[in-house]
């Protein structure tokens, strides 16, 4: 019965994606859904940006071992990112009316900044997408018993298929439906598990010492790593194409801003529920996840849940992972097609440009599936993709929006020095987290380049 549900769910997802594809009449429809999403759908689309395997499996594993201090990056850092986007970036970026972050870099800083930012941004997504494909393989293997490798290929191709057909329209409609499934599934399971564990008060009282500790020890080293956890997604995911693309799909700058606020609130609340569920699971069934803490929730559901609970949980889990994967595939595919391939064609028609983006979707998907086979460690794959945008692109983006003297030389030097500083710190294994070394070098590059060199003025983006 559970196997049948998963098969039907996957089939319905493809059909929904195919139906949404009927609204694609141009490349703009494919990339940003014609900039027409209302507040409700836009909020669900933004909420679904990162609510995937890391939130449902990785964060619960960290919480089971380290308490709240282990999950600062996700969900707290991810919620912070969406809040900051709404406060400082959504309206300004929406007014620029471009398709990618790299388009903004071209308008503000010139062609070199566009190309360099694209070359840095695209590879940063492969590990993230691969982690979601591995997670889908694990889920389908657990539920249906097929080999994990077969499940990874099949699930990766399914997401590629509906993303290829409808682009952001398919992503948006499936995200909206999948978000509803996530919320219903997690809320019902949380209510049932907390009730079985004796109520929220009893669960909190029985929690191990330090579970709800939110601040680190009072020493400089601990605080540096604590802030690094906040910054990794909290700041590092601001200059990412998936967030940008979902914002640009809103029907107005007001909708873009308020959907960021609502998405941040939803992510914090809904993202905290799996932590509560795993805390109850450890108290009810202490032997769960002995070999691998990330399997606590799936093991609990399979061993102790009835069919209804199993359908709710795996429906929510598959929904979370697939919604994240589809947007993550579309983002680098758009950058590849728009900023690296399209410039080689003069006066390209909209139809041919749309075909380029679709082929890019296929290429990104296949590379990510290959990476999933190369490394099946979800945490390792996610970690490999999370910091690069912070040390290379965050400073130029923010300076470009808020500092009039920021110029081409500053942007290019900021990108190069930030990346070099991060690599150097990783190589030398410095006591200071490499993230901060790269970020400080990036700030220095922006200041030195903008104050010491004069660049030809670029077309000013809309204020």
GROMACS .gro file of C-alpha atoms in nm:
model
  463
    1UNK     CA    1   0.000   0.000   0.000
    2UNK     CA    2   0.277   0.245   0.091
    3UNK     CA    3   0.464   0.155  -0.227
    4UNK     CA    4   0.150   0.222  -0.428
    5UNK     CA    5   0.111   0.562  -0.266
    6UNK     CA    6   0.468   0.661  -0.355
    7UNK     CA    7   0.421   0.554  -0.718
    8UNK     CA    8   0.092   0.743  -0.746
    9UNK     CA    9   0.248   1.049  -0.582
   10UNK     CA   10   0.538   1.054  -0.828
   11UNK     CA   11   0.300   1.012  -1.122
   12UNK     CA   12   0.076   1.295  -1.000
   13UNK     CA   13   0.380   1.520  -0.960
   14UNK     CA   14   0.478   1.464  -1.323
   15UNK     CA   15   0.122   1.529  -1.440
   16UNK     CA   16   0.102   1.853  -1.237
   17UNK     CA   17   0.433   1.964  -1.383
   18UNK     CA   18   0.305   1.886  -1.732
   19UNK     CA   19  -0.015   2.079  -1.669
   20UNK     CA   20   0.178   2.381  -1.539
   21UNK     CA   21   0.400   2.369  -1.848
   22UNK     CA   22   0.101   2.474  -2.057
   23UNK     CA   23   0.146   2.827  -1.918
   24UNK     CA   24   0.498   2.856  -2.062
   25UNK     CA   25   0.482   3.074  -2.371
   26UNK     CA   26   0.823   3.239  -2.346
   27UNK     CA   27   1.163   3.215  -2.177
   28UNK     CA   28   1.040   3.467  -1.918
   29UNK     CA   29   0.750   3.236  -1.831
   30UNK     CA   30   0.991   2.944  -1.797
   31UNK     CA   31   1.249   3.129  -1.584
   32UNK     CA   32   1.039   3.355  -1.358
   33UNK     CA   33   0.678   3.236  -1.421
   34UNK     CA   34   0.605   3.559  -1.606
   35UNK     CA   35   0.659   3.755  -1.280
   36UNK     CA   36   0.297   3.677  -1.190
   37UNK     CA   37   0.285   3.467  -0.871
   38UNK     CA   38   0.038   3.586  -0.603
   39UNK     CA   39   0.135   3.612  -0.236
   40UNK     CA   40   0.018   3.263  -0.131
   41UNK     CA   41   0.201   3.072  -0.401
   42UNK     CA   42   0.505   3.302  -0.383
   43UNK     CA   43   0.533   3.239  -0.007
   44UNK     CA   44   0.518   2.861  -0.054
   45UNK     CA   45   0.777   2.880  -0.332
   46UNK     CA   46   1.018   3.079  -0.114
   47UNK     CA   47   0.955   2.857   0.190
   48UNK     CA   48   1.039   2.550  -0.020
   49UNK     CA   49   1.378   2.691  -0.128
   50UNK     CA   50   1.582   2.484   0.121
   51UNK     CA   51   1.322   2.280   0.308
   52UNK     CA   52   1.461   1.946   0.195
   53UNK     CA   53   1.680   1.658   0.307
   54UNK     CA   54   1.899   1.874   0.531
   55UNK     CA   55   1.598   2.004   0.727
   56UNK     CA   56   1.415   1.673   0.759
   57UNK     CA   57   1.712   1.437   0.803
   58UNK     CA   58   2.037   1.631   0.853
   59UNK     CA   59   1.912   1.889   1.104
   60UNK     CA   60   1.724   1.627   1.307
   61UNK     CA   61   2.042   1.422   1.327
   62UNK     CA   62   2.242   1.722   1.450
   63UNK     CA   63   1.971   1.813   1.701
   64UNK     CA   64   1.960   1.458   1.840
   65UNK     CA   65   2.335   1.475   1.903
   66UNK     CA   66   2.404   1.840   1.990
   67UNK     CA   67   2.072   2.009   2.072
   68UNK     CA   68   1.987   2.357   1.946
   69UNK     CA   69   2.353   2.453   1.906
   70UNK     CA   70   2.379   2.189   1.634
   71UNK     CA   71   2.100   2.338   1.421
   72UNK     CA   72   2.188   2.710   1.416
   73UNK     CA   73   2.265   2.686   1.044
   74UNK     CA   74   1.932   2.524   0.958
   75UNK     CA   75   1.654   2.614   1.038
   76UNK     CA   76   1.763   2.931   1.223
   77UNK     CA   77   2.019   3.057   0.970
   78UNK     CA   78   1.791   2.979   0.677
   79UNK     CA   79   1.505   3.173   0.839
   80UNK     CA   80   1.741   3.465   0.903
   81UNK     CA   81   1.837   3.465   0.534
   82UNK     CA   82   1.477   3.499   0.417
   83UNK     CA   83   1.411   3.773   0.674
   84UNK     CA   84   1.716   3.973   0.560
   85UNK     CA   85   1.619   3.927   0.196
   86UNK     CA   86   1.280   4.079   0.270
   87UNK     CA   87   1.424   4.366   0.473
   88UNK     CA   88   1.714   4.476   0.253
   89UNK     CA   89   1.718   4.306  -0.088
   90UNK     CA   90   1.375   4.205  -0.225
   91UNK     CA   91   1.245   4.545  -0.338
   92UNK     CA   92   1.576   4.672  -0.476
   93UNK     CA   93   1.645   4.357  -0.676
   94UNK     CA   94   1.289   4.328  -0.805
   95UNK     CA   95   1.314   4.676  -0.958
   96UNK     CA   96   1.621   4.581  -1.161
   97UNK     CA   97   1.401   4.343  -1.366
   98UNK     CA   98   1.664   4.093  -1.477
   99UNK     CA   99   1.659   3.713  -1.495
  100UNK     CA  100   1.964   3.619  -1.289
  101UNK     CA  101   2.193   3.751  -1.017
  102UNK     CA  102   2.471   3.749  -1.273
  103UNK     CA  103   2.265   3.981  -1.493
  104UNK     CA  104   2.267   4.225  -1.202
  105UNK     CA  105   2.645   4.191  -1.173
  106UNK     CA  106   2.675   4.273  -1.546
  107UNK     CA  107   2.449   4.580  -1.518
  108UNK     CA  108   2.623   4.709  -1.205
  109UNK     CA  109   2.985   4.597  -1.250
  110UNK     CA  110   3.040   4.491  -1.610
  111UNK     CA  111   3.085   4.177  -1.821
  112UNK     CA  112   3.382   4.031  -1.630
  113UNK     CA  113   3.190   4.034  -1.301
  114UNK     CA  114   2.898   3.862  -1.475
  115UNK     CA  115   3.114   3.578  -1.608
  116UNK     CA  116   3.318   3.527  -1.291
  117UNK     CA  117   3.007   3.526  -1.072
  118UNK     CA  118   2.840   3.274  -1.303
  119UNK     CA  119   3.145   3.045  -1.300
  120UNK     CA  120   3.146   3.052  -0.919
  121UNK     CA  121   2.771   3.019  -0.873
  122UNK     CA  122   2.693   2.724  -1.102
  123UNK     CA  123   2.925   2.463  -0.941
  124UNK     CA  124   2.804   2.559  -0.593
  125UNK     CA  125   2.467   2.398  -0.671
  126UNK     CA  126   2.585   2.054  -0.781
  127UNK     CA  127   2.658   1.925  -0.429
  128UNK     CA  128   2.329   2.063  -0.297
  129UNK     CA  129   2.125   1.898  -0.575
  130UNK     CA  130   2.320   1.574  -0.537
  131UNK     CA  131   2.238   1.567  -0.164
  132UNK     CA  132   1.866   1.587  -0.245
  133UNK     CA  133   1.897   1.309  -0.503
  134UNK     CA  134   2.075   1.088  -0.249
  135UNK     CA  135   1.798   1.160   0.002
  136UNK     CA  136   1.526   1.073  -0.249
  137UNK     CA  137   1.710   0.749  -0.323
  138UNK     CA  138   1.721   0.664   0.048
  139UNK     CA  139   1.349   0.734   0.092
  140UNK     CA  140   1.238   0.530  -0.209
  141UNK     CA  141   1.476   0.249  -0.114
  142UNK     CA  142   1.330   0.244   0.238
  143UNK     CA  143   0.970   0.245   0.120
  144UNK     CA  144   0.982   0.033  -0.195
  145UNK     CA  145   1.286  -0.186  -0.144
  146UNK     CA  146   1.445  -0.105  -0.482
  147UNK     CA  147   1.819  -0.045  -0.483
  148UNK     CA  148   1.926   0.302  -0.372
  149UNK     CA  149   2.118   0.358  -0.696
  150UNK     CA  150   1.812   0.281  -0.910
  151UNK     CA  151   1.597   0.502  -0.689
  152UNK     CA  152   1.845   0.790  -0.718
  153UNK     CA  153   1.847   0.777  -1.097
  154UNK     CA  154   1.468   0.742  -1.122
  155UNK     CA  155   1.388   1.022  -0.878
  156UNK     CA  156   1.649   1.253  -1.029
  157UNK     CA  157   1.505   1.201  -1.378
  158UNK     CA  158   1.148   1.259  -1.255
  159UNK     CA  159   1.237   1.599  -1.108
  160UNK     CA  160   1.441   1.684  -1.418
  161UNK     CA  161   1.143   1.588  -1.634
  162UNK     CA  162   0.884   1.822  -1.481
  163UNK     CA  163   1.139   2.103  -1.439
  164UNK     CA  164   1.232   2.066  -1.807
  165UNK     CA  165   0.868   2.086  -1.912
  166UNK     CA  166   0.749   2.385  -1.714
  167UNK     CA  167   1.043   2.561  -1.552
  168UNK     CA  168   0.940   2.800  -1.276
  169UNK     CA  169   0.571   2.743  -1.348
  170UNK     CA  170   0.611   2.372  -1.277
  171UNK     CA  171   0.831   2.446  -0.976
  172UNK     CA  172   0.579   2.696  -0.838
  173UNK     CA  173   0.266   2.482  -0.874
  174UNK     CA  174   0.433   2.165  -0.743
  175UNK     CA  175   0.595   2.364  -0.458
  176UNK     CA  176   0.256   2.500  -0.357
  177UNK     CA  177   0.097   2.154  -0.342
  178UNK     CA  178   0.405   1.996  -0.183
  179UNK     CA  179   0.419   2.268   0.083
  180UNK     CA  180   0.061   2.191   0.183
  181UNK     CA  181   0.154   1.822   0.213
  182UNK     CA  182   0.461   1.909   0.420
  183UNK     CA  183   0.265   2.123   0.665
  184UNK     CA  184  -0.022   1.876   0.707
  185UNK     CA  185   0.208   1.576   0.741
  186UNK     CA  186   0.447   1.732   0.993
  187UNK     CA  187   0.172   1.893   1.202
  188UNK     CA  188  -0.026   1.570   1.234
  189UNK     CA  189   0.281   1.360   1.316
  190UNK     CA  190   0.407   1.616   1.569
  191UNK     CA  191   0.067   1.623   1.744
  192UNK     CA  192   0.044   1.243   1.762
  193UNK     CA  193   0.404   1.190   1.878
  194UNK     CA  194   0.397   1.466   2.141
  195UNK     CA  195   0.069   1.330   2.274
  196UNK     CA  196   0.214   0.978   2.292
  197UNK     CA  197   0.521   1.111   2.475
  198UNK     CA  198   0.304   1.265   2.747
  199UNK     CA  199   0.265   1.621   2.627
  200UNK     CA  200   0.504   1.904   2.548
  201UNK     CA  201   0.580   1.983   2.913
  202UNK     CA  202   0.684   1.625   2.988
  203UNK     CA  203   0.897   1.609   2.671
  204UNK     CA  204   1.084   1.928   2.764
  205UNK     CA  205   1.139   1.814   3.122
  206UNK     CA  206   1.285   1.479   3.011
  207UNK     CA  207   1.515   1.633   2.750
  208UNK     CA  208   1.888   1.579   2.813
  209UNK     CA  209   2.077   1.862   2.977
  210UNK     CA  210   2.191   2.123   2.726
  211UNK     CA  211   1.931   2.031   2.462
  212UNK     CA  212   1.784   2.382   2.454
  213UNK     CA  213   2.108   2.572   2.507
  214UNK     CA  214   2.116   2.844   2.243
  215UNK     CA  215   2.446   3.024   2.303
  216UNK     CA  216   2.803   2.884   2.304
  217UNK     CA  217   3.071   2.891   2.573
  218UNK     CA  218   3.210   3.232   2.667
  219UNK     CA  219   3.531   3.209   2.468
  220UNK     CA  220   3.633   3.368   2.139
  221UNK     CA  221   3.682   3.040   1.952
  222UNK     CA  222   3.334   2.909   2.037
  223UNK     CA  223   3.168   3.237   1.940
  224UNK     CA  224   3.350   3.249   1.605
  225UNK     CA  225   3.220   2.906   1.510
  226UNK     CA  226   2.876   2.997   1.641
  227UNK     CA  227   2.862   3.308   1.421
  228UNK     CA  228   2.996   3.108   1.127
  229UNK     CA  229   2.697   2.876   1.161
  230UNK     CA  230   2.461   3.177   1.142
  231UNK     CA  231   2.646   3.329   0.847
  232UNK     CA  232   2.676   3.018   0.628
  233UNK     CA  233   2.314   3.021   0.511
  234UNK     CA  234   2.200   3.340   0.685
  235UNK     CA  235   2.424   3.558   0.466
  236UNK     CA  236   2.575   3.310   0.221
  237UNK     CA  237   2.246   3.216   0.056
  238UNK     CA  238   2.140   3.575  -0.007
  239UNK     CA  239   2.345   3.599  -0.330
  240UNK     CA  240   2.207   3.272  -0.469
  241UNK     CA  241   2.007   3.231  -0.787
  242UNK     CA  242   1.737   3.005  -0.637
  243UNK     CA  243   1.630   3.271  -0.385
  244UNK     CA  244   1.658   3.547  -0.645
  245UNK     CA  245   1.461   3.354  -0.907
  246UNK     CA  246   1.177   3.280  -0.668
  247UNK     CA  247   1.163   3.647  -0.565
  248UNK     CA  248   1.155   3.763  -0.927
  249UNK     CA  249   0.858   3.534  -0.994
  250UNK     CA  250   0.632   3.737  -0.761
  251UNK     CA  251   0.378   3.962  -0.930
  252UNK     CA  252   0.506   4.278  -0.757
  253UNK     CA  253   0.790   4.403  -0.538
  254UNK     CA  254   0.550   4.420  -0.243
  255UNK     CA  255   0.457   4.053  -0.290
  256UNK     CA  256   0.826   3.964  -0.321
  257UNK     CA  257   0.904   4.139   0.008
  258UNK     CA  258   0.610   4.006   0.210
  259UNK     CA  259   0.649   3.652   0.078
  260UNK     CA  260   1.006   3.665   0.212
  261UNK     CA  261   0.878   3.762   0.557
  262UNK     CA  262   0.609   3.494   0.556
  263UNK     CA  263   0.851   3.237   0.416
  264UNK     CA  264   1.097   3.313   0.698
  265UNK     CA  265   0.826   3.267   0.960
  266UNK     CA  266   0.700   2.944   0.801
  267UNK     CA  267   1.050   2.805   0.773
  268UNK     CA  268   1.128   2.873   1.139
  269UNK     CA  269   0.801   2.725   1.267
  270UNK     CA  270   0.765   2.426   1.032
  271UNK     CA  271   1.142   2.365   1.032
  272UNK     CA  272   1.139   2.336   1.412
  273UNK     CA  273   0.871   2.065   1.420
  274UNK     CA  274   1.097   1.783   1.293
  275UNK     CA  275   1.330   1.870   1.585
  276UNK     CA  276   1.043   1.829   1.829
  277UNK     CA  277   0.943   1.501   1.666
  278UNK     CA  278   1.294   1.358   1.690
  279UNK     CA  279   1.318   1.463   2.055
  280UNK     CA  280   0.997   1.270   2.127
  281UNK     CA  281   1.120   0.974   1.921
  282UNK     CA  282   1.441   0.948   2.124
  283UNK     CA  283   1.240   0.944   2.447
  284UNK     CA  284   0.985   0.691   2.325
  285UNK     CA  285   1.226   0.463   2.140
  286UNK     CA  286   1.583   0.517   2.270
  287UNK     CA  287   1.734   0.257   2.039
  288UNK     CA  288   1.645   0.438   1.718
  289UNK     CA  289   1.926   0.571   1.499
  290UNK     CA  290   2.203   0.392   1.686
  291UNK     CA  291   2.407   0.346   1.369
  292UNK     CA  292   2.303   0.666   1.193
  293UNK     CA  293   2.113   0.946   1.373
  294UNK     CA  294   1.974   1.076   1.042
  295UNK     CA  295   1.756   0.762   1.021
  296UNK     CA  296   1.574   0.824   1.352
  297UNK     CA  297   1.258   0.962   1.195
  298UNK     CA  298   1.230   0.711   0.907
  299UNK     CA  299   1.298   0.421   1.146
  300UNK     CA  300   1.037   0.544   1.392
  301UNK     CA  301   0.774   0.576   1.122
  302UNK     CA  302   0.850   0.240   0.962
  303UNK     CA  303   0.878   0.044   1.289
  304UNK     CA  304   0.614   0.211   1.505
  305UNK     CA  305   0.380   0.406   1.277
  306UNK     CA  306   0.061   0.277   1.117
  307UNK     CA  307  -0.003   0.306   0.744
  308UNK     CA  308  -0.164   0.648   0.783
  309UNK     CA  309   0.142   0.787   0.963
  310UNK     CA  310   0.377   0.629   0.709
  311UNK     CA  311   0.191   0.788   0.419
  312UNK     CA  312   0.188   1.128   0.592
  313UNK     CA  313   0.558   1.116   0.680
  314UNK     CA  314   0.698   0.988   0.353
  315UNK     CA  315   0.461   1.210   0.157
  316UNK     CA  316   0.589   1.512   0.349
  317UNK     CA  317   0.951   1.400   0.318
  318UNK     CA  318   0.934   1.335  -0.056
  319UNK     CA  319   0.751   1.666  -0.103
  320UNK     CA  320   1.018   1.857   0.087
  321UNK     CA  321   1.305   1.701  -0.106
  322UNK     CA  322   1.146   1.726  -0.451
  323UNK     CA  323   1.043   2.091  -0.406
  324UNK     CA  324   1.398   2.182  -0.308
  325UNK     CA  325   1.553   1.979  -0.591
  326UNK     CA  326   1.343   2.128  -0.871
  327UNK     CA  327   1.427   2.488  -0.782
  328UNK     CA  328   1.791   2.401  -0.724
  329UNK     CA  329   1.815   2.247  -1.074
  330UNK     CA  330   1.647   2.541  -1.243
  331UNK     CA  331   1.870   2.804  -1.077
  332UNK     CA  332   2.214   2.707  -1.217
  333UNK     CA  333   2.054   2.600  -1.546
  334UNK     CA  334   1.920   2.954  -1.586
  335UNK     CA  335   2.260   3.109  -1.507
  336UNK     CA  336   2.433   2.870  -1.748
  337UNK     CA  337   2.195   2.946  -2.032
  338UNK     CA  338   2.153   3.320  -1.973
  339UNK     CA  339   2.504   3.427  -1.872
  340UNK     CA  340   2.745   3.175  -2.029
  341UNK     CA  341   2.576   3.029  -2.339
  342UNK     CA  342   2.343   3.301  -2.467
  343UNK     CA  343   2.623   3.562  -2.516
  344UNK     CA  344   2.772   3.342  -2.791
  345UNK     CA  345   2.459   3.394  -3.003
  346UNK     CA  346   2.370   3.727  -3.160
  347UNK     CA  347   2.004   3.826  -3.184
  348UNK     CA  348   1.890   3.489  -3.054
  349UNK     CA  349   1.516   3.426  -3.072
  350UNK     CA  350   1.315   3.370  -2.757
  351UNK     CA  351   1.229   3.019  -2.875
  352UNK     CA  352   1.595   2.923  -2.913
  353UNK     CA  353   1.684   3.081  -2.580
  354UNK     CA  354   1.412   2.875  -2.412
  355UNK     CA  355   1.558   2.562  -2.572
  356UNK     CA  356   1.904   2.653  -2.436
  357UNK     CA  357   1.765   2.685  -2.082
  358UNK     CA  358   1.589   2.350  -2.113
  359UNK     CA  359   1.904   2.178  -2.233
  360UNK     CA  360   2.085   2.339  -1.940
  361UNK     CA  361   1.829   2.180  -1.705
  362UNK     CA  362   1.919   1.839  -1.848
  363UNK     CA  363   2.294   1.903  -1.818
  364UNK     CA  364   2.274   2.025  -1.457
  365UNK     CA  365   2.056   1.728  -1.362
  366UNK     CA  366   2.291   1.471  -1.515
  367UNK     CA  367   2.600   1.623  -1.352
  368UNK     CA  368   2.426   1.627  -1.015
  369UNK     CA  369   2.316   1.264  -1.050
  370UNK     CA  370   2.679   1.177  -1.124
  371UNK     CA  371   2.793   1.363  -0.810
  372UNK     CA  372   2.532   1.177  -0.608
  373UNK     CA  373   2.697   0.851  -0.709
  374UNK     CA  374   3.045   0.986  -0.634
  375UNK     CA  375   2.953   1.075  -0.274
  376UNK     CA  376   2.640   0.960  -0.095
  377UNK     CA  377   2.708   1.150   0.229
  378UNK     CA  378   2.428   1.412   0.248
  379UNK     CA  379   2.603   1.631   0.505
  380UNK     CA  380   2.928   1.629   0.306
  381UNK     CA  381   2.750   1.718  -0.017
  382UNK     CA  382   2.561   2.007   0.143
  383UNK     CA  383   2.871   2.140   0.319
  384UNK     CA  384   3.060   2.149  -0.012
  385UNK     CA  385   2.805   2.390  -0.159
  386UNK     CA  386   2.719   2.625   0.126
  387UNK     CA  387   3.002   2.876   0.178
  388UNK     CA  388   3.139   2.979  -0.162
  389UNK     CA  389   2.869   3.234  -0.240
  390UNK     CA  390   2.921   3.409   0.094
  391UNK     CA  391   3.294   3.464   0.054
  392UNK     CA  392   3.276   3.559  -0.314
  393UNK     CA  393   2.941   3.722  -0.399
  394UNK     CA  394   2.777   3.859  -0.084
  395UNK     CA  395   3.002   4.167  -0.049
  396UNK     CA  396   2.982   4.278  -0.417
  397UNK     CA  397   2.603   4.234  -0.418
  398UNK     CA  398   2.549   4.433  -0.099
  399UNK     CA  399   2.801   4.703  -0.190
  400UNK     CA  400   2.648   4.733  -0.536
  401UNK     CA  401   2.306   4.799  -0.386
  402UNK     CA  402   2.408   5.029  -0.099
  403UNK     CA  403   2.747   5.191  -0.180
  404UNK     CA  404   2.758   5.426  -0.479
  405UNK     CA  405   3.139   5.419  -0.500
  406UNK     CA  406   3.148   5.041  -0.553
  407UNK     CA  407   3.286   4.980  -0.901
  408UNK     CA  408   3.409   4.712  -1.142
  409UNK     CA  409   3.757   4.690  -0.995
  410UNK     CA  410   3.618   4.660  -0.644
  411UNK     CA  411   3.371   4.388  -0.741
  412UNK     CA  412   3.622   4.180  -0.935
  413UNK     CA  413   3.887   4.211  -0.664
  414UNK     CA  414   3.631   4.131  -0.394
  415UNK     CA  415   3.525   3.812  -0.572
  416UNK     CA  416   3.881   3.695  -0.637
  417UNK     CA  417   4.027   3.783  -0.295
  418UNK     CA  418   3.729   3.639  -0.108
  419UNK     CA  419   3.760   3.308  -0.291
  420UNK     CA  420   4.140   3.304  -0.253
  421UNK     CA  421   4.119   3.385   0.119
  422UNK     CA  422   3.872   3.104   0.179
  423UNK     CA  423   4.083   2.850  -0.013
  424UNK     CA  424   4.399   2.964   0.168
  425UNK     CA  425   4.235   2.932   0.509
  426UNK     CA  426   4.101   2.585   0.426
  427UNK     CA  427   4.445   2.478   0.299
  428UNK     CA  428   4.631   2.613   0.603
  429UNK     CA  429   4.363   2.487   0.846
  430UNK     CA  430   4.357   2.822   1.030
  431UNK     CA  431   4.210   2.860   1.379
  432UNK     CA  432   3.975   3.128   1.244
  433UNK     CA  433   3.690   2.969   1.044
  434UNK     CA  434   3.772   2.994   0.670
  435UNK     CA  435   3.436   3.159   0.614
  436UNK     CA  436   3.549   3.468   0.809
  437UNK     CA  437   3.888   3.481   0.640
  438UNK     CA  438   3.725   3.475   0.298
  439UNK     CA  439   3.463   3.733   0.399
  440UNK     CA  440   3.724   3.975   0.538
  441UNK     CA  441   3.939   3.938   0.227
  442UNK     CA  442   3.631   4.002   0.014
  443UNK     CA  443   3.552   4.323   0.204
  444UNK     CA  444   3.917   4.433   0.169
  445UNK     CA  445   3.905   4.367  -0.205
  446UNK     CA  446   3.592   4.578  -0.247
  447UNK     CA  447   3.741   4.869  -0.049
  448UNK     CA  448   4.082   4.859  -0.221
  449UNK     CA  449   3.943   4.818  -0.571
  450UNK     CA  450   3.673   5.083  -0.538
  451UNK     CA  451   3.888   5.344  -0.363
  452UNK     CA  452   4.214   5.297  -0.552
  453UNK     CA  453   4.097   5.234  -0.909
  454UNK     CA  454   3.857   5.419  -1.131
  455UNK     CA  455   3.627   5.216  -1.354
  456UNK     CA  456   3.410   5.320  -1.647
  457UNK     CA  457   3.059   5.390  -1.520
  458UNK     CA  458   2.801   5.119  -1.579
  459UNK     CA  459   2.432   5.148  -1.644
  460UNK     CA  460   2.281   5.216  -1.300
  461UNK     CA  461   2.023   4.962  -1.186
  462UNK     CA  462   1.686   5.085  -1.068
  463UNK     CA  463   1.692   5.221  -0.715
   0.00000   0.00000   0.00000
